[in-house]
mmCIF file with all atom_site columns, C-alpha atoms in Angstrom:
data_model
loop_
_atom_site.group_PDB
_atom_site.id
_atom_site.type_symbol
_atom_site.label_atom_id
_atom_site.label_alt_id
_atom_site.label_comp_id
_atom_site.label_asym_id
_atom_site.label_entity_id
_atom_site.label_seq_id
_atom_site.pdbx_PDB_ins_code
_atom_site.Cartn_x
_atom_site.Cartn_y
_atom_site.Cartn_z
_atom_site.occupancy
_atom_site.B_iso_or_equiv
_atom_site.pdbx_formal_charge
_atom_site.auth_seq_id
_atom_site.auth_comp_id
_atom_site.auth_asym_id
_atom_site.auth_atom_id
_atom_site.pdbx_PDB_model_num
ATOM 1   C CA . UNK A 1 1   ? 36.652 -53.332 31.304 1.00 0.00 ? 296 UNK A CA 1
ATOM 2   C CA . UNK A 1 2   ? 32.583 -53.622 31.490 1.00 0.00 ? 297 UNK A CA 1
ATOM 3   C CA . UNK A 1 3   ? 32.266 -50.721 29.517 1.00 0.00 ? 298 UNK A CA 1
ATOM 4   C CA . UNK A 1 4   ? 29.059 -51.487 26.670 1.00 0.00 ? 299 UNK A CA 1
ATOM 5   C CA . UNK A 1 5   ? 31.118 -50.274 23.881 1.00 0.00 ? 300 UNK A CA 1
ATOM 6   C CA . UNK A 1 6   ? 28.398 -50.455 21.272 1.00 0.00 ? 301 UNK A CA 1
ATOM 7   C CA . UNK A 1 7   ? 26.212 -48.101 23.317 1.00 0.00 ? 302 UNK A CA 1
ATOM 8   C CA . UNK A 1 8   ? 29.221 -45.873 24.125 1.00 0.00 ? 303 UNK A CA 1
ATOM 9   C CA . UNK A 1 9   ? 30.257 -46.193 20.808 1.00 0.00 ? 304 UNK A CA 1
ATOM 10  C CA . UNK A 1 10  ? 26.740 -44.782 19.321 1.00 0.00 ? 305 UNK A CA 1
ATOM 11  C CA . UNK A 1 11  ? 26.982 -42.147 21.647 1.00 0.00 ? 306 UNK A CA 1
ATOM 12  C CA . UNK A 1 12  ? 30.098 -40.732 20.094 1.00 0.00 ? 307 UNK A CA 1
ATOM 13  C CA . UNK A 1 13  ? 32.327 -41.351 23.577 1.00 0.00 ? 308 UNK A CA 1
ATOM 14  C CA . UNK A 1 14  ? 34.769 -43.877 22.070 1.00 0.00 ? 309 UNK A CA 1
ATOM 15  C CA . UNK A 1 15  ? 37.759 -42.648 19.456 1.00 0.00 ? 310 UNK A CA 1
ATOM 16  C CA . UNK A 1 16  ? 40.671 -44.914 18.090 1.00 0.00 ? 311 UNK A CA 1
ATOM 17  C CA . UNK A 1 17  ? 44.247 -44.312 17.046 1.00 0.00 ? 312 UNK A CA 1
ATOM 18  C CA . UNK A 1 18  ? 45.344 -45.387 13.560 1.00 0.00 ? 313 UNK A CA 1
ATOM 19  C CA . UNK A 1 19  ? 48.261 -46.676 11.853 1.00 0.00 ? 314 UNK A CA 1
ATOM 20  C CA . UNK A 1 20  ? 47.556 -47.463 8.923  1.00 0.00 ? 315 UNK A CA 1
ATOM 21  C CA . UNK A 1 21  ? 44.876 -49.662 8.553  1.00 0.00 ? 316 UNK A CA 1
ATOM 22  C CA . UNK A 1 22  ? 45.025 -50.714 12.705 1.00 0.00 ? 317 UNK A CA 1
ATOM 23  C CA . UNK A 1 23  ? 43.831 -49.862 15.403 1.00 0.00 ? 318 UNK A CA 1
ATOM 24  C CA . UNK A 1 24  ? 46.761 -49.528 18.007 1.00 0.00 ? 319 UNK A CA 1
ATOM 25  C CA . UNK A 1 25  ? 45.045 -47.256 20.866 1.00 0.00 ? 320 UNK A CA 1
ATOM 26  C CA . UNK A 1 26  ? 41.283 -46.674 22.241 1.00 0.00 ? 321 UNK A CA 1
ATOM 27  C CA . UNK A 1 27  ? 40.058 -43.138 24.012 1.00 0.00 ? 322 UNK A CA 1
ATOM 28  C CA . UNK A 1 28  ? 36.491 -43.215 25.929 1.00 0.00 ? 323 UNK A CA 1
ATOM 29  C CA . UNK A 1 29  ? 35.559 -39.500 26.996 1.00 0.00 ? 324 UNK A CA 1
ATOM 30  C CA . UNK A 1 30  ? 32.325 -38.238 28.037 1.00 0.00 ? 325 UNK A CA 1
ATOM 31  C CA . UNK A 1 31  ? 31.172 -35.312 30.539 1.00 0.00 ? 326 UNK A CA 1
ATOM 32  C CA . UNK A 1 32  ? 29.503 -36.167 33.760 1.00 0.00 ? 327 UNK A CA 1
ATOM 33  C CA . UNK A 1 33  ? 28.563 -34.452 36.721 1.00 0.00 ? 328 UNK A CA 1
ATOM 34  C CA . UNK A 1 34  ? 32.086 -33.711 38.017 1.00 0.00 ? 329 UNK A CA 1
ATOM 35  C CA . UNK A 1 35  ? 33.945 -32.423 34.692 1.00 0.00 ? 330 UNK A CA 1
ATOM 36  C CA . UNK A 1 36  ? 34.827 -34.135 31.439 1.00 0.00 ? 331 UNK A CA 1
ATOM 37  C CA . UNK A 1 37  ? 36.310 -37.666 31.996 1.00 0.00 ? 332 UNK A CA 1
ATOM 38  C CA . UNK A 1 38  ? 38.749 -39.852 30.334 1.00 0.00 ? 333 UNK A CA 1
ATOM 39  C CA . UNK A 1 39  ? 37.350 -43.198 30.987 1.00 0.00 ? 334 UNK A CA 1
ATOM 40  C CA . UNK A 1 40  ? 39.860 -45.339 29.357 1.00 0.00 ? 335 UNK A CA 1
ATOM 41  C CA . UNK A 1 41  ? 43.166 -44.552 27.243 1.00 0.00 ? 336 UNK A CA 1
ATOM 42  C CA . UNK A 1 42  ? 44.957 -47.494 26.272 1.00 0.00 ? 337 UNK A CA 1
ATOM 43  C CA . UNK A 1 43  ? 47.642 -48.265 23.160 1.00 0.00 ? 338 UNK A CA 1
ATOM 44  C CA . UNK A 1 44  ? 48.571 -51.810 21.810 1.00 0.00 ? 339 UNK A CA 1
ATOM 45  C CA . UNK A 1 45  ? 51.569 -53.064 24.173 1.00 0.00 ? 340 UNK A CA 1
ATOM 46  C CA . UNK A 1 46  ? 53.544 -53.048 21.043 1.00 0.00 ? 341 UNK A CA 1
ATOM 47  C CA . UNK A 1 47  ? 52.647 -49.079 20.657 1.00 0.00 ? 342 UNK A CA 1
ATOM 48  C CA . UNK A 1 48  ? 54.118 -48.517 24.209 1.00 0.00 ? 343 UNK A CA 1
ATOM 49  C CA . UNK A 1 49  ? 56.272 -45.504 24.695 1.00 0.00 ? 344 UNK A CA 1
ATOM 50  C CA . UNK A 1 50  ? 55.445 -44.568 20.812 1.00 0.00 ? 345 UNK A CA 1
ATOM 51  C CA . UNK A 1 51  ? 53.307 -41.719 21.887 1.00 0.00 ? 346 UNK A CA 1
ATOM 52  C CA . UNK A 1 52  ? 49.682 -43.256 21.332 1.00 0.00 ? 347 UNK A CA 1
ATOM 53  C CA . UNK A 1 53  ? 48.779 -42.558 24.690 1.00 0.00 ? 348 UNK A CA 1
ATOM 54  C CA . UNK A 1 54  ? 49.806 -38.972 24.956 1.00 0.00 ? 349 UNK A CA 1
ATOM 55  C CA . UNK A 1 55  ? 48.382 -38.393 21.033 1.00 0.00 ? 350 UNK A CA 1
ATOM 56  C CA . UNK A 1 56  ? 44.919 -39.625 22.577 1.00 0.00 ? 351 UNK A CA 1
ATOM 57  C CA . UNK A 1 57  ? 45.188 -37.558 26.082 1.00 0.00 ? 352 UNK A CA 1
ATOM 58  C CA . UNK A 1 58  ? 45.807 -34.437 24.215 1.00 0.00 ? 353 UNK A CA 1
ATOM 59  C CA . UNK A 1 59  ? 43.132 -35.056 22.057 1.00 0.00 ? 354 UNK A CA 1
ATOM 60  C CA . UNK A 1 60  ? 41.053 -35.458 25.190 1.00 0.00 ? 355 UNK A CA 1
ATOM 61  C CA . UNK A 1 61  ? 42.230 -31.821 26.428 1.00 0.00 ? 356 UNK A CA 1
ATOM 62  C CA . UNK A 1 62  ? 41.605 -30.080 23.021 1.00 0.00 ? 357 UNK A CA 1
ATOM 63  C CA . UNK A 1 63  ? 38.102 -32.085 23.107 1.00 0.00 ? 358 UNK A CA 1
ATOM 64  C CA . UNK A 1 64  ? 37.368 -30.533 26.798 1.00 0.00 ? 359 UNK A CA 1
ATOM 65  C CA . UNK A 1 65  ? 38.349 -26.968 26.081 1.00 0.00 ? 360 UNK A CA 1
ATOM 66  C CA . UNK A 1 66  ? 36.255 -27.075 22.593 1.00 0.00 ? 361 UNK A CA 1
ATOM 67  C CA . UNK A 1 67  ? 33.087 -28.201 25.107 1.00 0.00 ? 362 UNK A CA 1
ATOM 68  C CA . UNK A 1 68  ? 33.377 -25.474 27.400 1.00 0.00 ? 363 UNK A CA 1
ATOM 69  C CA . UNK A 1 69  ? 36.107 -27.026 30.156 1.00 0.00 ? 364 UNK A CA 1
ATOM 70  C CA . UNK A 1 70  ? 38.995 -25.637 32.349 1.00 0.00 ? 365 UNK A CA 1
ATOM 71  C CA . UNK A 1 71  ? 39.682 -29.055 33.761 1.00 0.00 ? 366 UNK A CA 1
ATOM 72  C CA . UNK A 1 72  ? 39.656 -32.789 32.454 1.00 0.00 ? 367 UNK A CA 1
ATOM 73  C CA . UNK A 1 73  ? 40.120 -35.978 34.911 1.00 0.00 ? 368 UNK A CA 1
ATOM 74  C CA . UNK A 1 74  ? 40.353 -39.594 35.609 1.00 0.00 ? 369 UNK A CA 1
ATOM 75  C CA . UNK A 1 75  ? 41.299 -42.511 37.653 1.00 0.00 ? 370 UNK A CA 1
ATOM 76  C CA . UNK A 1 76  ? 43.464 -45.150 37.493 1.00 0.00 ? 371 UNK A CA 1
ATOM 77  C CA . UNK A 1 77  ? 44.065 -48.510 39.872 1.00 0.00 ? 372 UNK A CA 1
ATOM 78  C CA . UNK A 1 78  ? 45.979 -47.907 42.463 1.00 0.00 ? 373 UNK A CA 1
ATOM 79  C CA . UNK A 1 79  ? 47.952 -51.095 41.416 1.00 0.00 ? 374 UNK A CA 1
ATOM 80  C CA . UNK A 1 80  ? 48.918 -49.586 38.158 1.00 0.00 ? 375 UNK A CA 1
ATOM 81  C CA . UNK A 1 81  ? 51.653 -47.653 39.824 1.00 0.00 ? 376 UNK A CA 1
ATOM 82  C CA . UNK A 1 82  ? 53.719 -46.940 36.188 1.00 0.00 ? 377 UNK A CA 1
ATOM 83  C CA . UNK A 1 83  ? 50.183 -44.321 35.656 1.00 0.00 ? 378 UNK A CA 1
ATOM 84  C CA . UNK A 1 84  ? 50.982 -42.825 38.987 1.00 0.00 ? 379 UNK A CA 1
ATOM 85  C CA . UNK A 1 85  ? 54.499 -41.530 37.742 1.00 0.00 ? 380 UNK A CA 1
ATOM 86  C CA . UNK A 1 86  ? 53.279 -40.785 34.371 1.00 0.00 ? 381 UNK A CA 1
ATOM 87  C CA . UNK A 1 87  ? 50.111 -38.789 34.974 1.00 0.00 ? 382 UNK A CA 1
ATOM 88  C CA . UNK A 1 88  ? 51.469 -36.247 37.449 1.00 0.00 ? 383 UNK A CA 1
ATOM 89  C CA . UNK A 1 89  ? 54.530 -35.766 34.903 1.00 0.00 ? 384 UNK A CA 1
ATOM 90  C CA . UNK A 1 90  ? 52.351 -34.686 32.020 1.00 0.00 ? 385 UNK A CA 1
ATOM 91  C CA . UNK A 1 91  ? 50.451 -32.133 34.497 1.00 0.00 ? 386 UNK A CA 1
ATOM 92  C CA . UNK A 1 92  ? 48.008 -34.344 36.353 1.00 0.00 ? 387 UNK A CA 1
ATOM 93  C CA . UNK A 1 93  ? 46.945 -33.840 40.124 1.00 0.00 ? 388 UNK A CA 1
ATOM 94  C CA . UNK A 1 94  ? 46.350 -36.302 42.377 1.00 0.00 ? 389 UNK A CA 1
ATOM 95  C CA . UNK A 1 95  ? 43.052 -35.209 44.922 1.00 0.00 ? 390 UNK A CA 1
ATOM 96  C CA . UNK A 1 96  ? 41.070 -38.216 46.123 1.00 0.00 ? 391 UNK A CA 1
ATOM 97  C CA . UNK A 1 97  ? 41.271 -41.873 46.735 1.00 0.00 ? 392 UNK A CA 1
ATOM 98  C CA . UNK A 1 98  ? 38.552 -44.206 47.120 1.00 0.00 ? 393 UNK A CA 1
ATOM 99  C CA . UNK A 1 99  ? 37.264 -47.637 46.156 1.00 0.00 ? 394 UNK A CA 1
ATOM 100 C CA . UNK A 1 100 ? 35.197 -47.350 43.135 1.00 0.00 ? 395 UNK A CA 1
ATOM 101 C CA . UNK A 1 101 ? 33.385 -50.967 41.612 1.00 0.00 ? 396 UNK A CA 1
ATOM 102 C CA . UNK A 1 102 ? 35.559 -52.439 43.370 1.00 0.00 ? 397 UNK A CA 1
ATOM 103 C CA . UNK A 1 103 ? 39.160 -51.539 42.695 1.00 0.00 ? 398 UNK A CA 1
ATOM 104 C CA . UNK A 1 104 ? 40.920 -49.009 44.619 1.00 0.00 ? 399 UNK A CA 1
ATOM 105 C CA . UNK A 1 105 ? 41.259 -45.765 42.578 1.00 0.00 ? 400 UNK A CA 1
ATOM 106 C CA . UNK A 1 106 ? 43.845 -42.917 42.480 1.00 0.00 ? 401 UNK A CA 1
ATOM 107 C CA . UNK A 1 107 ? 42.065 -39.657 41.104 1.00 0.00 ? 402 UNK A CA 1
ATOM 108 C CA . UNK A 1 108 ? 43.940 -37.165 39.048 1.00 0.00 ? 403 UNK A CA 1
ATOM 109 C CA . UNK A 1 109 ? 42.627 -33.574 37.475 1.00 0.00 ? 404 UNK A CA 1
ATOM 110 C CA . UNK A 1 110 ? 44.238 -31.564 35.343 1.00 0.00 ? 405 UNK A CA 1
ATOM 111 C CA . UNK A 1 111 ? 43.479 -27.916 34.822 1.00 0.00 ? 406 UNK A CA 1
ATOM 112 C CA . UNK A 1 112 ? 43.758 -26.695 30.825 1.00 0.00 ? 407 UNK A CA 1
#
């Protein structure tokens, strides 16, 4: 949420979903130390269950194994529990839990 778009933008990390002339979902993805990262995926609330999200996660996975990766991850609140059930059903592993800027996190990989 304190993400500086315009700099992440620049960098070529941030990707949008289209309908038409709209944009109705937002991907940020970037390597780091640990792997490549999905820092955000997100779809209008009206896009909900319309397969935004899971357009913009696969593009994420085709995106890691084009760079080189075996593995993707990211984190989600540990409030957002409807992420919990969907990430591990789409292939997702939960391994660590911490507090990171504080929020607590959930941790998921998944290995391509």
């Amino acid at each position: 949420m304190l993400l500086d778009y315009p700099a992440l933008i620049a960098e070529q990390k941030v990707w949008v979903a289209e309908q038409g002339s709209d944009v109705v979902g937002v991907l940020v993805q970037y390597e780091t130390d640990d792997g490549f990262y999905i820092d955000t995926v997100a779809a209008l609330p009206r896009m909900h269950g319309r397969g935004v999200g899971r357009a913009l996660l696969t593009f994420a996975e085709t995106t890691a194994r084009a760079r080189g990766h075996d593995a993707l991850y990211l984190c989600t609140n540990s409030k957002m529990t409807e992420n919990q059930v969907l990430y591990p059903r789409i292939g997702y592993v939960e391994y660590d839990r911490r507090p990171q800027g504080g929020y607590d996190r959930v941790f998921y990989r998944k290995h391509l």
